[in-house]
PDB file of C-alpha atoms in Angstrom:
ATOM      1  CA  MET E   1      50.684  23.920  22.133  1.00  0.00           C
ATOM      2  CA  SER E   2      51.465  21.382  19.503  1.00  0.00           C
ATOM      3  CA  GLN E   3      53.574  22.216  16.500  1.00  0.00           C
ATOM      4  CA  THR E   4      51.687  19.799  14.227  1.00  0.00           C
ATOM      5  CA  PRO E   5      49.052  21.190  11.862  1.00  0.00           C
ATOM      6  CA  HIS E   6      46.589  18.527  12.983  1.00  0.00           C
ATOM      7  CA  GLY E   7      46.243  19.755  16.539  1.00  0.00           C
ATOM      8  CA  PRO E   8      47.301  18.117  19.798  1.00  0.00           C
ATOM      9  CA  GLY E   9      46.271  14.603  18.851  1.00  0.00           C
ATOM     10  CA  GLY E  10      48.001  14.480  15.480  1.00  0.00           C
ATOM     11  CA  PRO E  11      46.213  13.225  12.358  1.00  0.00           C
ATOM     12  CA  HIS E  12      43.099  11.135  12.824  1.00  0.00           C
ATOM     13  CA  ARG E  13      43.556   7.431  12.358  1.00  0.00           C
ATOM     14  CA  PRO E  14      40.903   4.852  11.474  1.00  0.00           C
ATOM     15  CA  GLY E  15      39.127   3.590  14.556  1.00  0.00           C
ATOM     16  CA  ASP E  16      39.568   6.762  16.652  1.00  0.00           C
ATOM     17  CA  GLY E  17      35.872   7.698  16.444  1.00  0.00           C
ATOM     18  CA  GLN E  18      36.115   9.753  13.260  1.00  0.00           C
ATOM     19  CA  PRO E  19      34.590   8.539  10.001  1.00  0.00           C
ATOM     20  CA  PRO E  20      37.154   7.712   7.340  1.00  0.00           C
ATOM     21  CA  GLN E  21      37.722  10.408   4.746  1.00  0.00           C
ATOM     22  CA  VAL E  22      38.021   9.421   1.115  1.00  0.00           C
ATOM     23  CA  PRO E  23      40.057  11.899  -0.927  1.00  0.00           C
ATOM     24  CA  GLY E  24      37.610  13.729  -3.192  1.00  0.00           C
ATOM     25  CA  GLY E  25      34.672  11.866  -1.650  1.00  0.00           C
ATOM     26  CA  PRO E  26      31.852  13.245   0.451  1.00  0.00           C
ATOM     27  CA  GLY E  27      32.633  14.146   4.044  1.00  0.00           C
ATOM     28  CA  PRO E  28      30.711  12.817   7.008  1.00  0.00           C
ATOM     29  CA  MET E  29      27.903  15.423   6.778  1.00  0.00           C
ATOM     30  CA  MET E  30      27.724  16.011   3.034  1.00  0.00           C
ATOM     31  CA  VAL E  31      24.565  15.291   1.043  1.00  0.00           C
ATOM     32  CA  PRO E  32      25.053  13.102  -2.020  1.00  0.00           C
ATOM     33  CA  PRO E  33      24.898  15.006  -5.301  1.00  0.00           C
ATOM     34  CA  ARG E  34      21.565  15.364  -7.062  1.00  0.00           C
ATOM     35  CA  PRO E  35      20.790  13.491 -10.232  1.00  0.00           C
ATOM     36  CA  PRO E  36      20.789  15.776 -13.264  1.00  0.00           C
ATOM     37  CA  MET E  37      17.612  17.807 -13.788  1.00  0.00           C
ATOM     38  CA  THR E  38      15.742  16.359 -16.762  1.00  0.00           C
ATOM     39  CA  ALA E  39      13.583  18.223 -19.253  1.00  0.00           C
ATOM     40  CA  GLN E  40      10.591  16.170 -18.087  1.00  0.00           C
ATOM     41  CA  LEU E  41      11.056  17.331 -14.493  1.00  0.00           C
ATOM     42  CA  ARG E  42      11.314  20.942 -15.673  1.00  0.00           C
ATOM     43  CA  LEU E  43       8.064  20.411 -17.594  1.00  0.00           C
ATOM     44  CA  LEU E  44       6.443  18.962 -14.454  1.00  0.00           C
ATOM     45  CA  LEU E  45       7.503  22.039 -12.460  1.00  0.00           C
ATOM     46  CA  ARG E  46       5.991  24.328 -15.102  1.00  0.00           C
ATOM     47  CA  LEU E  47       2.791  22.270 -15.147  1.00  0.00           C
ATOM     48  CA  THR E  48       2.594  22.590 -11.353  1.00  0.00           C
ATOM     49  CA  LEU E  49       2.624  26.391 -11.646  1.00  0.00           C
ATOM     50  CA  LEU E  50       0.164  26.279 -14.553  1.00  0.00           C
ATOM     51  CA  SER E  51      -2.152  24.072 -12.511  1.00  0.00           C
ATOM     52  CA  LEU E  52      -1.994  26.575  -9.642  1.00  0.00           C
ATOM     53  CA  ALA E  53      -2.880  29.444 -11.998  1.00  0.00           C
ATOM     54  CA  VAL E  54      -5.776  27.512 -13.567  1.00  0.00           C
ATOM     55  CA  SER E  55      -6.999  26.460 -10.112  1.00  0.00           C
ATOM     56  CA  VAL E  56      -7.054  30.057  -8.854  1.00  0.00           C
ATOM     57  CA  THR E  57      -8.814  31.186 -12.041  1.00  0.00           C
ATOM     58  CA  ASN E  58     -11.312  28.356 -11.645  1.00  0.00           C
ATOM     59  CA  SER E  59     -12.025  29.467  -8.066  1.00  0.00           C
ATOM     60  CA  LEU E  60     -12.648  33.038  -9.220  1.00  0.00           C
ATOM     61  CA  VAL E  61     -15.001  31.871 -11.981  1.00  0.00           C
ATOM     62  CA  GLU E  62     -16.883  29.543  -9.622  1.00  0.00           C
ATOM     63  CA  THR E  63     -17.318  32.328  -7.069  1.00  0.00           C
ATOM     64  CA  ALA E  64     -18.367  34.942  -9.601  1.00  0.00           C
ATOM     65  CA  VAL E  65     -20.792  33.001 -11.815  1.00  0.00           C
ATOM     66  CA  GLY E  66     -21.181  29.540 -10.357  1.00  0.00           C
ATOM     67  CA  PRO E  67     -24.062  28.250  -8.327  1.00  0.00           C
ATOM     68  CA  SER E  68     -24.148  29.367  -4.701  1.00  0.00           C
ATOM     69  CA  THR E  69     -22.173  26.957  -2.568  1.00  0.00           C
ATOM     70  CA  LEU E  70     -23.506  28.503   0.605  1.00  0.00           C
ATOM     71  CA  PRO E  71     -27.296  28.067   0.428  1.00  0.00           C
ATOM     72  CA  GLY E  72     -29.241  30.210   2.859  1.00  0.00           C
ATOM     73  CA  LEU E  73     -26.353  32.626   3.403  1.00  0.00           C
ATOM     74  CA  GLU E  74     -26.781  34.718   0.246  1.00  0.00           C
ATOM     75  CA  ASP E  75     -27.803  37.811   2.236  1.00  0.00           C
ATOM     76  CA  VAL E  76     -24.871  37.720   4.666  1.00  0.00           C
ATOM     77  CA  VAL E  77     -22.493  40.660   4.064  1.00  0.00           C
ATOM     78  CA  ARG E  78     -23.203  41.501   0.431  1.00  0.00           C
ATOM     79  CA  VAL E  79     -20.373  42.374  -1.933  1.00  0.00           C
ATOM     80  CA  PRO E  80     -21.546  43.930  -5.194  1.00  0.00           C
ATOM     81  CA  GLY E  81     -21.019  41.594  -8.137  1.00  0.00           C
ATOM     82  CA  LEU E  82     -20.621  38.404  -6.103  1.00  0.00           C
ATOM     83  CA  PRO E  83     -23.664  36.157  -5.870  1.00  0.00           C
ATOM     84  CA  GLY E  84     -22.711  34.686  -2.495  1.00  0.00           C
ATOM     85  CA  GLY E  85     -21.828  37.996  -0.891  1.00  0.00           C
ATOM     86  CA  GLY E  86     -18.791  38.773   1.237  1.00  0.00           C
ATOM     87  CA  LEU E  87     -18.821  35.397   2.910  1.00  0.00           C
ATOM     88  CA  ALA E  88     -18.371  33.704  -0.455  1.00  0.00           C
ATOM     89  CA  ALA E  89     -15.433  36.016  -1.198  1.00  0.00           C
ATOM     90  CA  ALA E  90     -13.853  35.231   2.173  1.00  0.00           C
ATOM     91  CA  VAL E  91     -14.312  31.489   1.669  1.00  0.00           C
ATOM     92  CA  MET E  92     -12.844  31.765  -1.832  1.00  0.00           C
ATOM     93  CA  LEU E  93      -9.844  33.736  -0.541  1.00  0.00           C
ATOM     94  CA  PHE E  94      -9.233  31.167   2.198  1.00  0.00           C
ATOM     95  CA  GLY E  95      -9.477  28.403  -0.405  1.00  0.00           C
ATOM     96  CA  VAL E  96      -6.973  30.139  -2.690  1.00  0.00           C
ATOM     97  CA  VAL E  97      -4.472  30.576   0.165  1.00  0.00           C
ATOM     98  CA  LEU E  98      -4.905  26.934   1.216  1.00  0.00           C
ATOM     99  CA  THR E  99      -4.546  25.773  -2.391  1.00  0.00           C
ATOM    100  CA  ALA E 100      -1.364  27.825  -2.848  1.00  0.00           C
ATOM    101  CA  ALA E 101       0.078  26.295   0.318  1.00  0.00           C
ATOM    102  CA  LEU E 102      -0.656  22.769  -0.938  1.00  0.00           C
ATOM    103  CA  TYR E 103       0.930  23.551  -4.307  1.00  0.00           C
ATOM    104  CA  ALA E 104       3.996  24.892  -2.465  1.00  0.00           C
ATOM    105  CA  LEU E 105       4.224  21.578  -0.574  1.00  0.00           C
ATOM    106  CA  VAL E 106       4.633  19.898  -3.960  1.00  0.00           C
ATOM    107  CA  TRP E 107       6.568  22.471  -5.999  1.00  0.00           C
ATOM    108  CA  PHE E 108       9.447  23.225  -3.621  1.00  0.00           C
ATOM    109  CA  PRO E 109      10.379  19.560  -2.953  1.00  0.00           C
ATOM    110  CA  LEU E 110      10.072  18.819  -6.688  1.00  0.00           C
ATOM    111  CA  ARG E 111      12.381  21.729  -7.421  1.00  0.00           C
ATOM    112  CA  GLU E 112      14.868  20.194  -4.980  1.00  0.00           C
ATOM    113  CA  GLN E 113      14.311  16.846  -6.753  1.00  0.00           C
ATOM    114  CA  MET E 114      12.951  15.112  -3.658  1.00  0.00           C
ATOM    115  CA  GLN E 115      10.853  12.042  -4.290  1.00  0.00           C
ATOM    116  CA  TRP E 116       8.378  12.739  -1.468  1.00  0.00           C
ATOM    117  CA  GLY E 117       7.253  15.916  -3.292  1.00  0.00           C
ATOM    118  CA  TRP E 118       6.518  13.788  -6.340  1.00  0.00           C
ATOM    119  CA  VAL E 119       4.505  11.289  -4.267  1.00  0.00           C
ATOM    120  CA  LEU E 120       2.589  14.076  -2.540  1.00  0.00           C
ATOM    121  CA  GLY E 121       1.909  15.688  -5.920  1.00  0.00           C
ATOM    122  CA  ILE E 122       0.485  12.460  -7.318  1.00  0.00           C
ATOM    123  CA  VAL E 123      -1.786  12.056  -4.292  1.00  0.00           C
ATOM    124  CA  PHE E 124      -2.998  15.673  -4.344  1.00  0.00           C
ATOM    125  CA  CYS E 125      -3.437  15.746  -8.118  1.00  0.00           C
ATOM    126  CA  SER E 126      -5.346  12.470  -8.185  1.00  0.00           C
ATOM    127  CA  LEU E 127      -7.718  13.666  -5.475  1.00  0.00           C
ATOM    128  CA  ALA E 128      -8.159  16.996  -7.269  1.00  0.00           C
ATOM    129  CA  VAL E 129      -9.046  15.277 -10.542  1.00  0.00           C
ATOM    130  CA  LEU E 130     -11.647  13.115  -8.792  1.00  0.00           C
ATOM    131  CA  GLY E 131     -13.209  16.125  -7.069  1.00  0.00           C
ATOM    132  CA  ASP E 132     -13.099  18.248 -10.216  1.00  0.00           C
ATOM    133  CA  VAL E 133     -14.788  15.558 -12.308  1.00  0.00           C
ATOM    134  CA  PHE E 134     -17.618  15.535  -9.755  1.00  0.00           C
ATOM    135  CA  ASP E 135     -17.785  19.369  -9.878  1.00  0.00           C
ATOM    136  CA  LEU E 136     -17.821  19.204 -13.662  1.00  0.00           C
ATOM    137  CA  ALA E 137     -20.817  16.887 -13.637  1.00  0.00           C
ATOM    138  CA  VAL E 138     -22.670  19.194 -11.234  1.00  0.00           C
ATOM    139  CA  TYR E 139     -21.939  22.290 -13.339  1.00  0.00           C
ATOM    140  CA  LEU E 140     -22.827  20.760 -16.676  1.00  0.00           C
ATOM    141  CA  LEU E 141     -25.972  19.036 -15.416  1.00  0.00           C
ATOM    142  CA  GLY E 142     -27.007  22.276 -13.701  1.00  0.00           C
ATOM    143  CA  GLY E 143     -26.513  24.350 -16.844  1.00  0.00           C
ATOM    144  CA  HIS E 144     -23.569  26.382 -15.526  1.00  0.00           C
ATOM    145  CA  LEU E 145     -21.412  26.523 -18.657  1.00  0.00           C
ATOM    146  CA  LEU E 146     -18.601  28.933 -17.675  1.00  0.00           C
ATOM    147  CA  PRO E 147     -17.660  27.174 -14.416  1.00  0.00           C
ATOM    148  CA  GLY E 148     -17.912  23.891 -16.329  1.00  0.00           C
ATOM    149  CA  LEU E 149     -15.456  25.113 -18.965  1.00  0.00           C
ATOM    150  CA  SER E 150     -12.960  26.378 -16.393  1.00  0.00           C
ATOM    151  CA  THR E 151     -13.228  23.052 -14.563  1.00  0.00           C
ATOM    152  CA  ILE E 152     -12.575  21.203 -17.839  1.00  0.00           C
ATOM    153  CA  ALA E 153      -9.365  23.245 -18.236  1.00  0.00           C
ATOM    154  CA  LEU E 154      -8.324  22.379 -14.666  1.00  0.00           C
ATOM    155  CA  VAL E 155      -9.012  18.665 -15.172  1.00  0.00           C
ATOM    156  CA  ALA E 156      -7.029  18.722 -18.447  1.00  0.00           C
ATOM    157  CA  VAL E 157      -3.987  20.368 -16.846  1.00  0.00           C
ATOM    158  CA  ASN E 158      -4.074  18.017 -13.860  1.00  0.00           C
ATOM    159  CA  VAL E 159      -4.415  14.904 -16.041  1.00  0.00           C
ATOM    160  CA  LEU E 160      -1.471  16.156 -18.112  1.00  0.00           C
ATOM    161  CA  TRP E 161       0.463  16.669 -14.848  1.00  0.00           C
ATOM    162  CA  LEU E 162      -0.222  13.044 -13.881  1.00  0.00           C
ATOM    163  CA  VAL E 163       0.871  11.799 -17.308  1.00  0.00           C
ATOM    164  CA  VAL E 164       4.155  13.725 -17.172  1.00  0.00           C
ATOM    165  CA  ALA E 165       4.739  12.700 -13.534  1.00  0.00           C
ATOM    166  CA  SER E 166       4.454   9.043 -14.498  1.00  0.00           C
ATOM    167  CA  ARG E 167       7.285   9.231 -17.036  1.00  0.00           C
ATOM    168  CA  PRO E 168      10.510   7.382 -16.162  1.00  0.00           C
ATOM    169  CA  GLU E 169      12.602  10.493 -16.870  1.00  0.00           C
ATOM    170  CA  VAL E 170      10.890  12.265 -13.981  1.00  0.00           C
ATOM    171  CA  ARG E 171      11.549   9.398 -11.563  1.00  0.00           C
ATOM    172  CA  ALA E 172      15.184   9.251 -12.687  1.00  0.00           C
ATOM    173  CA  ALA E 173      15.700  12.906 -11.697  1.00  0.00           C
ATOM    174  CA  LEU E 174      14.460  12.405  -8.120  1.00  0.00           C
ATOM    175  CA  ARG E 175      16.419  11.354  -5.075  1.00  0.00           C
TER     176      ARG E 175
END
């Protein structure tokens, strides 16, 4: 046994296979510190959760009072109060779970200030706005006012999300 506190080989010297250690600096396996969390990034995180809530509400409204999205299957497993029956409720529930999973793919990386969550959020939000604008046209041209109004709210929140996401303060807080 060696009497030195560094073990049998003594202290590590440069060139012996170990990365150099800078006093007070990060070690070989340490992650660099995060940039400071900005108010704009906090707002973007809140808007992400608000968008999820509005999206789930929009799905409930569309299922309850919107036009049937499953033509020809209205009589399959009826659930009182739902125009599309039990199948429509099951499809809506699956959609809500899938939507929540996609929002989680954006929210958790954004919370950790990872840039790929921001990029994924921009892609998902842009696609959602395009699809929701098409839905809005269908609802309003078809005379379905309540689903149209809930879709307007969803489009507004998602456009606001895109505006806040494009601010330089948000980019500055990401790594």
